[in-house]
Short mmCIF file of C-alpha atoms and ligand atoms in Angstrom, two decimals:
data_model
loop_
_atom_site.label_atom_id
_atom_site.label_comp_id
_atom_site.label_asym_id
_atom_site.label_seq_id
_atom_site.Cartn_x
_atom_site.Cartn_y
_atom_site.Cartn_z
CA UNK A 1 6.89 4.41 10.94
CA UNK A 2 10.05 2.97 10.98
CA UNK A 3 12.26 6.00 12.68
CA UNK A 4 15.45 5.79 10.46
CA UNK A 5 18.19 8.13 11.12
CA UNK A 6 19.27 8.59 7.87
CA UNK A 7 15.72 9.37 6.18
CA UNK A 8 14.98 12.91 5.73
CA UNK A 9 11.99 13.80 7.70
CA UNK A 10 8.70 15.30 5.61
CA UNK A 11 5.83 17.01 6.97
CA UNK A 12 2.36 18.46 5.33
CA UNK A 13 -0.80 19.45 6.34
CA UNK A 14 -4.08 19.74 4.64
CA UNK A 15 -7.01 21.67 6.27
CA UNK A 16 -10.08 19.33 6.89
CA UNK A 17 -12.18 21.67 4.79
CA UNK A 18 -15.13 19.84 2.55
CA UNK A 19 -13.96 17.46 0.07
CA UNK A 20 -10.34 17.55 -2.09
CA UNK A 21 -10.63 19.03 -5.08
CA UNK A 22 -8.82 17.27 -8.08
CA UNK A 23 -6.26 20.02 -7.65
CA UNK A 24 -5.64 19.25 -4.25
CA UNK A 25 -5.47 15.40 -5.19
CA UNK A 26 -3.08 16.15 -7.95
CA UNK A 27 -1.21 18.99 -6.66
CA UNK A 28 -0.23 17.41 -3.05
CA UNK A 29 -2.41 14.72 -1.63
CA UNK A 30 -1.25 12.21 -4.39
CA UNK A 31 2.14 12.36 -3.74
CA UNK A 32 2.32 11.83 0.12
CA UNK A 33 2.09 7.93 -0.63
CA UNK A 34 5.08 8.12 -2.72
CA UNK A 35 6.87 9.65 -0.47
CA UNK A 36 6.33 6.85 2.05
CA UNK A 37 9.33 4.76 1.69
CA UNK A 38 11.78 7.34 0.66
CA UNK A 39 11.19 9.60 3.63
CA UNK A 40 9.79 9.71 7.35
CA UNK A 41 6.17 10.74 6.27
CA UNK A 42 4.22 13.00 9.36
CA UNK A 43 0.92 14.29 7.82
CA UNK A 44 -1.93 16.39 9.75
CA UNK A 45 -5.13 17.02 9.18
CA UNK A 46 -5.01 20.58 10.41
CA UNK A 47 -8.26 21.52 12.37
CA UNK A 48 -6.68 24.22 14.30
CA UNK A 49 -5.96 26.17 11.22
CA UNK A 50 -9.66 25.36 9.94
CA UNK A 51 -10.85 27.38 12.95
CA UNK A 52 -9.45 30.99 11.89
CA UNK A 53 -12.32 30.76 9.79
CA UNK A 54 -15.65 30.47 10.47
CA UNK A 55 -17.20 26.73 10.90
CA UNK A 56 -19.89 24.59 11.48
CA UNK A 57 -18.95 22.48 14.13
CA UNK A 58 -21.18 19.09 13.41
CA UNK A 59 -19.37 19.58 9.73
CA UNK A 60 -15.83 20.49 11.00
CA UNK A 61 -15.62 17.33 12.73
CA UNK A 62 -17.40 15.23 9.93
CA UNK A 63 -14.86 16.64 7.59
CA UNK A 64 -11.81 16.44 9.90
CA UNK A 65 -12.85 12.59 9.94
CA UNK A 66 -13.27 12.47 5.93
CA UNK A 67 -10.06 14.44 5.67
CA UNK A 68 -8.33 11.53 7.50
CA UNK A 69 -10.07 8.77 5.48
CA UNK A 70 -9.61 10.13 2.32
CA UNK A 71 -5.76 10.66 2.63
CA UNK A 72 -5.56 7.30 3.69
CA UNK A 73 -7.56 6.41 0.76
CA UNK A 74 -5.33 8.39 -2.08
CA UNK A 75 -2.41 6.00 -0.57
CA UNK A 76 -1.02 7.73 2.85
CA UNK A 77 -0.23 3.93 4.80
CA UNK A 78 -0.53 4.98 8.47
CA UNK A 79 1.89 1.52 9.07
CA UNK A 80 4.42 3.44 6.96
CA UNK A 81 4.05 7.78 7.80
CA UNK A 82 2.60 9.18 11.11
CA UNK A 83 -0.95 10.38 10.07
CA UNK A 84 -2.56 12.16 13.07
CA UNK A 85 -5.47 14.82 13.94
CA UNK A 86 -3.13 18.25 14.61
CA UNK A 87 -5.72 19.41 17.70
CA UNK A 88 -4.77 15.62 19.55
CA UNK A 89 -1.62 16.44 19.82
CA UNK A 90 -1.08 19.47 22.54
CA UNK A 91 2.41 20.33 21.53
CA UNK A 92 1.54 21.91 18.27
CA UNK A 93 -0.48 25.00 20.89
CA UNK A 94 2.73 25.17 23.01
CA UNK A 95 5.12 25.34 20.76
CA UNK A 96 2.76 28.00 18.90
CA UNK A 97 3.02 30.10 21.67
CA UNK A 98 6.82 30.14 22.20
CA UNK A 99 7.42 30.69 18.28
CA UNK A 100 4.72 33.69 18.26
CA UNK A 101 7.35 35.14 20.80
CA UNK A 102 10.08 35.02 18.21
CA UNK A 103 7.51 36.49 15.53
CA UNK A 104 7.42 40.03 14.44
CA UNK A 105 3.80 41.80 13.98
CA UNK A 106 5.55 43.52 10.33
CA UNK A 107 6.37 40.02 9.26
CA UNK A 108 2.97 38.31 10.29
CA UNK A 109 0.98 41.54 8.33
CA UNK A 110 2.84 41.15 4.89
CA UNK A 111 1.86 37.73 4.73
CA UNK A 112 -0.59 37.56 1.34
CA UNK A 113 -3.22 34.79 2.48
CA UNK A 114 -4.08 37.08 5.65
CA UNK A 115 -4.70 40.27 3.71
CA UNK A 116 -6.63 38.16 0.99
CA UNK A 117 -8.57 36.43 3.96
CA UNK A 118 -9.37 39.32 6.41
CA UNK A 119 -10.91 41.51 3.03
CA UNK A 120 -12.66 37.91 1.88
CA UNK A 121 -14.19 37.87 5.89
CA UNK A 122 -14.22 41.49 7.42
CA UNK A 123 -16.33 40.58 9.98
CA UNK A 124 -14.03 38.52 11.64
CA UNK A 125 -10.55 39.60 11.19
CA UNK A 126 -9.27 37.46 14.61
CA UNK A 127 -6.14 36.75 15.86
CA UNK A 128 -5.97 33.28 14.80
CA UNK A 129 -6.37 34.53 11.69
CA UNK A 130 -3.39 36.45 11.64
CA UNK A 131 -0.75 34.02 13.28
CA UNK A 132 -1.78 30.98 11.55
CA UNK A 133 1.17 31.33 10.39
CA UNK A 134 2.99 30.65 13.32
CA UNK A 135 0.74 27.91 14.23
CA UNK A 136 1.88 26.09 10.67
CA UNK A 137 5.47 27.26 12.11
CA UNK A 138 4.68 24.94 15.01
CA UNK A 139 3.70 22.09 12.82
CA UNK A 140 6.72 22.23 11.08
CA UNK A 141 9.37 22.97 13.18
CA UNK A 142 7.85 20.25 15.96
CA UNK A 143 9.16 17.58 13.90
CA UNK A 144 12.45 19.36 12.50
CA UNK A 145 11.26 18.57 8.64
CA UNK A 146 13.42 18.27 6.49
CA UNK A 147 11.18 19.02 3.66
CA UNK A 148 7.79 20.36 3.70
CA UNK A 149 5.51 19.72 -0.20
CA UNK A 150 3.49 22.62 0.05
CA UNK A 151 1.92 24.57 -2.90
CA UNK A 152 2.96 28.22 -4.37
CA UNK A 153 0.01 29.71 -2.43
CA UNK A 154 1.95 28.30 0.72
CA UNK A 155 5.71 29.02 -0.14
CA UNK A 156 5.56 33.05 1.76
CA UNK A 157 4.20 31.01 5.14
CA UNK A 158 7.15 28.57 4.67
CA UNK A 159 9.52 31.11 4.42
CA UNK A 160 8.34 32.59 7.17
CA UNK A 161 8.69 29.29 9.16
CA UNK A 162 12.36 29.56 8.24
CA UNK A 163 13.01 32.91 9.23
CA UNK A 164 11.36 32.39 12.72
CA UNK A 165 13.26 28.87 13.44
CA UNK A 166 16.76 31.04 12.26
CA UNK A 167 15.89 33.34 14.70
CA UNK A 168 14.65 31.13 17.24
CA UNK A 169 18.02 29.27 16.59
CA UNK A 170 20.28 32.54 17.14
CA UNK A 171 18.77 33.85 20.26
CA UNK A 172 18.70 30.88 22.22
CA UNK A 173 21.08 28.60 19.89
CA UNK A 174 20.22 25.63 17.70
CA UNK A 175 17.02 23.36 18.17
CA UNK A 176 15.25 24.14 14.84
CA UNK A 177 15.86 22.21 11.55
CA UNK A 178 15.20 25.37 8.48
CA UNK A 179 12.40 23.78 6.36
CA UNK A 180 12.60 23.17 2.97
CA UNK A 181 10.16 23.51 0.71
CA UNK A 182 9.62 20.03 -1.26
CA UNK A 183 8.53 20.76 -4.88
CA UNK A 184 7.05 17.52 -6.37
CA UNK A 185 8.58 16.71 -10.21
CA UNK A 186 5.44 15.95 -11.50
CA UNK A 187 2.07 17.70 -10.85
CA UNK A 188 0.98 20.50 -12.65
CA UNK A 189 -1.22 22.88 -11.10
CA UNK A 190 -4.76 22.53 -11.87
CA UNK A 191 -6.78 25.16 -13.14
CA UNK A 192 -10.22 26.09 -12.97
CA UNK A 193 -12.36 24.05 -16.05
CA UNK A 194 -14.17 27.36 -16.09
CA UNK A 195 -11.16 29.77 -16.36
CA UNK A 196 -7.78 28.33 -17.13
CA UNK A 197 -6.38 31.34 -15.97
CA UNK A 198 -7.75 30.32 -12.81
CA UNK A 199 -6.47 27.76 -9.85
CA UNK A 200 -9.10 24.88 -9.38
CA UNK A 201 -10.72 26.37 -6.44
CA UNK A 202 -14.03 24.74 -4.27
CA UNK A 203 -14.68 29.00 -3.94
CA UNK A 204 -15.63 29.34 -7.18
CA UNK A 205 -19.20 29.75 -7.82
CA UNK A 206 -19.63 28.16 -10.66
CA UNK A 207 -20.15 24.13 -10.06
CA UNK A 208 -18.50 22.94 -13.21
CA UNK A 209 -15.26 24.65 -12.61
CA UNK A 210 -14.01 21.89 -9.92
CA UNK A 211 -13.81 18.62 -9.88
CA UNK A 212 -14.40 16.88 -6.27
CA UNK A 213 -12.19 13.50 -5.90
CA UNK A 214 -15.31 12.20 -4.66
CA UNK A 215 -17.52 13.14 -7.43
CA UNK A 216 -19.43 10.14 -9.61
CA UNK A 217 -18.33 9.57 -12.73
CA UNK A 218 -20.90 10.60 -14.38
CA UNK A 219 -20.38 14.37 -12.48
CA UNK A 220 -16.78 13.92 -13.79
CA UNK A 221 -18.00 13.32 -17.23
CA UNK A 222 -20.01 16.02 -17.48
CA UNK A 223 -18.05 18.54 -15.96
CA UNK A 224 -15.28 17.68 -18.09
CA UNK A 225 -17.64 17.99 -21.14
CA UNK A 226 -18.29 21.30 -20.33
CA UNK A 227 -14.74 22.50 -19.62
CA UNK A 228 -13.69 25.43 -21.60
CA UNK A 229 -11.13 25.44 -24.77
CA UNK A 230 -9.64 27.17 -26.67
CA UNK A 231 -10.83 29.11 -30.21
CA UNK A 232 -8.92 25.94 -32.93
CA UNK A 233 -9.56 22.42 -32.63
CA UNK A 234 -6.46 21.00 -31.90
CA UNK A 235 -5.36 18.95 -29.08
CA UNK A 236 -1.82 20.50 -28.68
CA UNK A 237 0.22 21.90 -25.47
CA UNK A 238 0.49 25.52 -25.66
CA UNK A 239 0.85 28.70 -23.63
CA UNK A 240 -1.84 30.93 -26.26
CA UNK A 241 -4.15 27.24 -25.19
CA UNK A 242 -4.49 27.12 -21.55
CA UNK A 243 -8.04 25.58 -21.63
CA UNK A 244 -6.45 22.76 -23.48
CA UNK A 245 -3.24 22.62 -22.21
CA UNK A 246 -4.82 22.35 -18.42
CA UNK A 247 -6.88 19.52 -19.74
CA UNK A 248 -3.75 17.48 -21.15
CA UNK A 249 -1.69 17.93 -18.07
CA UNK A 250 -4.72 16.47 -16.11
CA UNK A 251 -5.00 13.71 -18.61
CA UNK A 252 -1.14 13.02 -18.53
CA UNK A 253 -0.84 12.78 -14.49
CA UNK A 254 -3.48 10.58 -14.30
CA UNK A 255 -2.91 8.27 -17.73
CA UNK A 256 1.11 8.70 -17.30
CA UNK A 257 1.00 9.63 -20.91
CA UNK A 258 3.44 12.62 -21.98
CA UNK A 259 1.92 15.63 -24.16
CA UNK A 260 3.49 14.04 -27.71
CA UNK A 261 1.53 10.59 -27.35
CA UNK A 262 -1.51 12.87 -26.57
CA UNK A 263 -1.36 14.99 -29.46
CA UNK A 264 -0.54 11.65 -31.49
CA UNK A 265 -3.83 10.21 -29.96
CA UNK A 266 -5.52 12.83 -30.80
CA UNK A 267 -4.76 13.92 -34.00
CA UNK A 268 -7.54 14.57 -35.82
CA UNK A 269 -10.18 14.14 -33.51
CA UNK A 270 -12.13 16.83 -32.06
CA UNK A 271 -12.31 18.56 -28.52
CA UNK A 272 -15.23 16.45 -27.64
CA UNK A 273 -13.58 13.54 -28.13
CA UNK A 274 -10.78 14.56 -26.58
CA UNK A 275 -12.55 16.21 -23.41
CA UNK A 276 -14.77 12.75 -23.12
CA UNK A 277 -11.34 11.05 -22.84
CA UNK A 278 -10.29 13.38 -19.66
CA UNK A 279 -13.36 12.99 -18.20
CA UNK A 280 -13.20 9.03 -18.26
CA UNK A 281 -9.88 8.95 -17.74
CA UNK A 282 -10.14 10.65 -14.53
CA UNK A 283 -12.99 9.45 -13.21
CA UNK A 284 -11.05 5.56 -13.91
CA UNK A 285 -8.33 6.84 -12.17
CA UNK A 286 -10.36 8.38 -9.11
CA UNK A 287 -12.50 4.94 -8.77
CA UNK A 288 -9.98 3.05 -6.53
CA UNK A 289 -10.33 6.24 -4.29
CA UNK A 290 -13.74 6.34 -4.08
CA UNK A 291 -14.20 2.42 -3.08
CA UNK A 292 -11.60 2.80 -0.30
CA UNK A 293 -12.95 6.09 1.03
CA UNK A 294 -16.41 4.69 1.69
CA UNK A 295 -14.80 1.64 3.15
CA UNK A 296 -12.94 3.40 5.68
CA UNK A 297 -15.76 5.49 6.50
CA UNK A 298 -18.12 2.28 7.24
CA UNK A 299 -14.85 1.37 9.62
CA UNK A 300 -15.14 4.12 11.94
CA UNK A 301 -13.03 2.07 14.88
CA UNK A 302 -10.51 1.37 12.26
CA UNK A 303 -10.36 4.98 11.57
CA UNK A 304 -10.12 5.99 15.20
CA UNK A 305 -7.01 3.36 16.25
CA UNK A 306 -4.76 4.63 12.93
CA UNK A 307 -5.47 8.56 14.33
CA UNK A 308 -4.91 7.87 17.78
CA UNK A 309 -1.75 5.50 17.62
CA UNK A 310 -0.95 8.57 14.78
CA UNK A 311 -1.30 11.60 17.45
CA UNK A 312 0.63 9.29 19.85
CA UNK A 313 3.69 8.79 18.05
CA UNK A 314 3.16 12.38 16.86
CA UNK A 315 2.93 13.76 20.45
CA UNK A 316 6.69 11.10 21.34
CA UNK A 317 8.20 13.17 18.92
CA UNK A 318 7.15 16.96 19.25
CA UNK A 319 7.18 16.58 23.25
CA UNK A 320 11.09 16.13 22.95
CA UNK A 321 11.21 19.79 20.98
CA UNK A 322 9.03 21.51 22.54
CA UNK A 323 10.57 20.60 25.91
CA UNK A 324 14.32 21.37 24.78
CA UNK A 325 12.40 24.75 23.59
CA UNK A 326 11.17 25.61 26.94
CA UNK A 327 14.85 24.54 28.72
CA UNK A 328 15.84 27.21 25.96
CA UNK A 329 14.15 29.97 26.76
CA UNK A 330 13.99 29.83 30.61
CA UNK A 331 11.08 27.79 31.96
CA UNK A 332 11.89 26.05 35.06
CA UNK A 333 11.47 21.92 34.42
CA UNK A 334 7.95 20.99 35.80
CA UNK A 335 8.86 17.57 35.79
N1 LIG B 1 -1.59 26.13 5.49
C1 LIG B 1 -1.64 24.93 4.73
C2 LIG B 1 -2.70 25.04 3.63
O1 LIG B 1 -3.71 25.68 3.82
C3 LIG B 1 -1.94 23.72 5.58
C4 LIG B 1 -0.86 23.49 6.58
C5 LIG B 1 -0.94 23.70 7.93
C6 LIG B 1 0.44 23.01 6.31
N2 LIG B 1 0.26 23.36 8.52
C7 LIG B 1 1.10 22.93 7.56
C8 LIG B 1 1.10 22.63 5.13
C9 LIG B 1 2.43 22.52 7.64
C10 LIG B 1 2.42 22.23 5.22
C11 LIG B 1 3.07 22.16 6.47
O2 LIG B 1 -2.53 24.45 2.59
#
């Protein structure tokens, strides 16, 4: 990455979790290539935020690896953004710490995800748990983003990351850059094919309810033939048809078709037709993603130089923050 002064600086995460679902594709993972020449790019797989849940190891670390292939693969250049591994670089645990100092218990408990989370795992309501938070704080404020895409489920943790780097900011005086969240024009949310009503979720039991970017196409077919509509037959955007409307949204991202020229296509024709088209559509679409995924993963020292030159040029940046932080609040130079 080219650092230019006078690009705004952008940084997202996405947790190394199993495979993207097309809602994560369309939703955020898509657009970080865009953003590539517009803005200094810093994505992180997030591993350390994987952990407040249980894992597998042997699979956390086979799906931290995929995680980094396959944003490379939907179009993240690491020439172009820093793409790094968040547990190589140190800083993002240090400057955890200093932020959890400047974070208030009352804040950290009305935060949605971790009262959804701790009654989804009540066996294991841990600490990490609680102030991941903070620890996405860290990631964040590291790199004084400008601008940080994240989803609506994400938006109360951002706002939290603003509050803490204002406060930070006014007890010791200004280091932090206040995050903003970056809403992407296009890029509907994705619903379940299941229940419309639904996000697209890789939790929900039912198999044909979420499409996985790596899927075959005939898996994408299928699922797609299955999705559920709405009681008429008519392929037309509407609010009372959120089976249908989900699937045109889907069909317009990845075509680049808008909802009139669908309903013109369509006229006429059935929801079996119509739901065929999706399904092909997609699957066309996802094919480019699929080749270059399995050819980064047969290129495992590729793979390792772009994440380690990534966590270095990561680590040159959030070094210089986290050390101005520690000046800040008192700690005597160790070097
Ligand atoms: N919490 C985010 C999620 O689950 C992932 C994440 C971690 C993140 N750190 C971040 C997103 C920093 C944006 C910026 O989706």
């Amino acid at each position: 990455m080219s650092e230019q002064e006078n690009k705004k600086v952008i940084f997202s995460g996405i947790q190394p979790t199993g495979t993207f679902t097309l809602g994560n594709y369309i939703g955020a993972v898509s657009h970080w290539g865009k953003l590539q020449d517009e803005y200094n790019c810093i994505y992180s797989i997030v591993d350390m935020h994987a952990i407040t849940v249980r894992q597998d190891p042997v699979k956390l670390r086979q799906h931290t690896l995929e995680a980094y292939a396959l944003i490379m693969a939907c179009g993240v250049d690491p020439k172009k953004s820093i793409a790094f591994i968040q547990s190589h670089v140190r800083t993002h645990a240090e400057l955890n710490w200093i932020l959890a100092c400047s974070t208030q218990f009352g804040e950290l408990s009305r935060m949605t995800q971790f009262k959804d989370k701790s009654a989804k795992h009540p066996d294991d309501v841990n600490a990490g748990l609680f102030t991941y938070p903070v620890l996405m704080a860290a990631d964040i404020l590291a790199y004084k983003a400008d601008l940080v895409p994240v989803g609506v489920d994400q938006k109360q943790h951002l706002e939290l990351a603003r509050n803490v780097a204002q406060r930070f900011n006014s007890k010791y005086g200004e280091l932090f850059t206040v995050p903003e969240p970056y809403i992407p024009k296009v890029g509907a949310k994705v619903m379940s094919l299941q229940d419309p009503e639904k996000k697209m979720s890789k939790s929900d039991e039912n198999p044909n309810a979420c499409i996985y970017i790596l899927d075959e196409p005939d898996v994408i077919i299928r699922k797609f033939k299955r999705a559920v509509t709405d009681s008429d037959s008519e392929v037309r955007y509407a609010e009372d048809k959120p089976g249908i409307s989900n699937l045109m949204s889907i069909y317009s991202v990845v075509t680049g078709k808008d909802y009139a020229s669908i309903e013109r296509e369509f006229e006429g024709k059935g929801y079996g037709d119509f739901k065929l088209a999706v399904g092909e559509a997609v699957s066309d679409h996802l094919k480019p993603v699929r080749d270059e995924f399995a050819r980064l993963m047969a290129d495992k020292a590729y793979l390792k130089e772009c994440y380690t030159n990534g966590a270095q040029a990561a680590l040159n940046i959030s070094r210089k923050t986290v050390a101005k932080a520690y000046r800040k609040v008192g700690f005597v130079d160790s070097m």
